[in-house]
Amino acid sequence: MTSQQKIYWSAVALVGLLVCGLMLSGPVEQQFAPEPVAAWIAIQAEGSDVAQTGRLEVPAGTNFELHAVLEAKEWSGKMVYFTEADRLVIEGEEIPPDLLRRWTRSEAPRILWFTVEGFSPFVAIEEAKGLEAFYFREVFRSDWARAWSVPGDLQPSAERQEVRDLVTGLPRFGTQRFHVRIEMFGPESSITPEVRLRSPEATDLPGKVEGFPTVIASLPGGLEVPSQVFGLSQIEVAPQALAAAGDLLADWTRNRLAFSRLTVVREMLDRARLSYEDLKWTDVDLQEGPVWSLEAVEPGDFLRVGERIAILVADRGKPGVLDRSDLCFDFIKGARVRPLDEIFVGEGLVEWARQMSSSVAAAN
């Protein structure tokens, strides 16, 4: 190669480096950057290699991760997806791996995480039209990292504000919905975002419950239905409004949007192919109650005194015997796990009824 050729190719290389530098500079980078289109949340259960949008049902105690997804259009018109998920399914369709991107641009977006909950953990309604005033809100999770991926959490905001100790010994269960905002800032402003993308919002509920980012973690067997309503708002309707509001509230319970004591018990009995009148109530003494076994007391059975009904959960007192230290679900102004002696105080008998197990119901 002659000296002139060396000079020529050196000049070409220098120009190439300058062009690359310009491409990576702010204005040119902005010009060629993909155009943000939409924000999604993909949920990945522990043990799974796929993150998916929409509703995910898992056993109680299952860990899960939330992935923010930025859908964007490249200058060529091709859609790409910025996320830290290795595999991604959006609305039932898996995104080809070559369309997944990690964010590498110089200006990082701000990612804000929220839970989506009813405006109050407990609502009493006197008239059926009171359901129209019920709404959902986005609760900012300031304790979560502003990151593309964060560990998920089912804990509702009302529980985070409580002072009372939580009952231990049970895996985490309940229902929670999530929302993410992805904010893009320009070179001239670090306060007001130039672009703000939102995943499905609180105002989309209850109408667009299908596909909303949701995790439902369930206890097994007869506790599946009542365990799923934890984290939801309890709505109790006055007797005079029940006929008009009952069907809508039952639909909200089936979609895990809100619940009432009546709709929870009704759904439990429907799954067992029973009516309330089919339950056989037996007087029991909590000082020396029946034994815990598949032939006697088991999780999901009912206890009542008057109109107060609790659902048995776990043996925590004298091993193998139903007593006042055992745990139950209680639905008075919100779903709670309580020992029986916090509900049924004083002397006297309580009434107990078995909830037919799913295996027995299926055989009938």
CSV table of N, CA and C in Angstrom, one decimal, residues 125-134 237 241 244-245 248:
chain,number,residue,atom,x,y,z
A,125,ILE,N,-72.8,0.1,51.8
A,125,ILE,CA,-73.6,0.7,50.8
A,125,ILE,C,-75.1,0.5,51.2
A,126,GLU,N,-75.9,1.6,51.3
A,126,GLU,CA,-77.3,1.6,51.6
A,126,GLU,C,-78.2,1.3,50.5
A,127,GLU,N,-77.8,1.8,49.3
A,127,GLU,CA,-78.6,1.7,48.1
A,127,GLU,C,-77.8,1.1,47.0
A,128,ALA,N,-78.4,0.4,46.0
A,128,ALA,CA,-77.7,-0.3,45.0
A,128,ALA,C,-76.9,0.6,44.1
A,129,LYS,N,-77.4,1.9,43.9
A,129,LYS,CA,-76.6,2.8,43.1
A,129,LYS,C,-75.3,3.3,43.8
A,130,GLY,N,-75.2,2.9,45.0
A,130,GLY,CA,-73.9,3.2,45.7
A,130,GLY,C,-72.7,2.5,45.1
A,131,LEU,N,-73.0,1.4,44.4
A,131,LEU,CA,-71.9,0.7,43.7
A,131,LEU,C,-71.2,1.5,42.6
A,132,GLU,N,-72.1,2.4,42.1
A,132,GLU,CA,-71.5,3.3,41.0
A,132,GLU,C,-70.5,4.3,41.5
A,133,ALA,N,-70.5,4.5,42.8
A,133,ALA,CA,-69.5,5.5,43.4
A,133,ALA,C,-68.2,4.8,43.7
A,134,PHE,N,-68.2,3.4,43.7
A,134,PHE,CA,-66.9,2.7,44.0
A,134,PHE,C,-65.9,2.9,42.9
A,237,VAL,N,-73.6,-4.6,51.4
A,237,VAL,CA,-74.8,-4.0,50.9
A,237,VAL,C,-75.9,-4.2,51.9
A,241,ALA,N,-81.1,-3.3,49.6
A,241,ALA,CA,-80.5,-3.1,48.3
A,241,ALA,C,-79.9,-4.4,47.7
A,244,ALA,N,-81.1,-5.7,44.2
A,244,ALA,CA,-80.7,-4.9,43.0
A,244,ALA,C,-79.2,-5.0,42.8
A,245,ALA,N,-78.4,-5.1,43.9
A,245,ALA,CA,-76.9,-5.0,43.8
A,245,ALA,C,-76.2,-6.4,43.8
A,248,LEU,N,-74.4,-7.9,40.5
A,248,LEU,CA,-73.2,-7.1,40.2
A,248,LEU,C,-72.0,-7.4,41.1
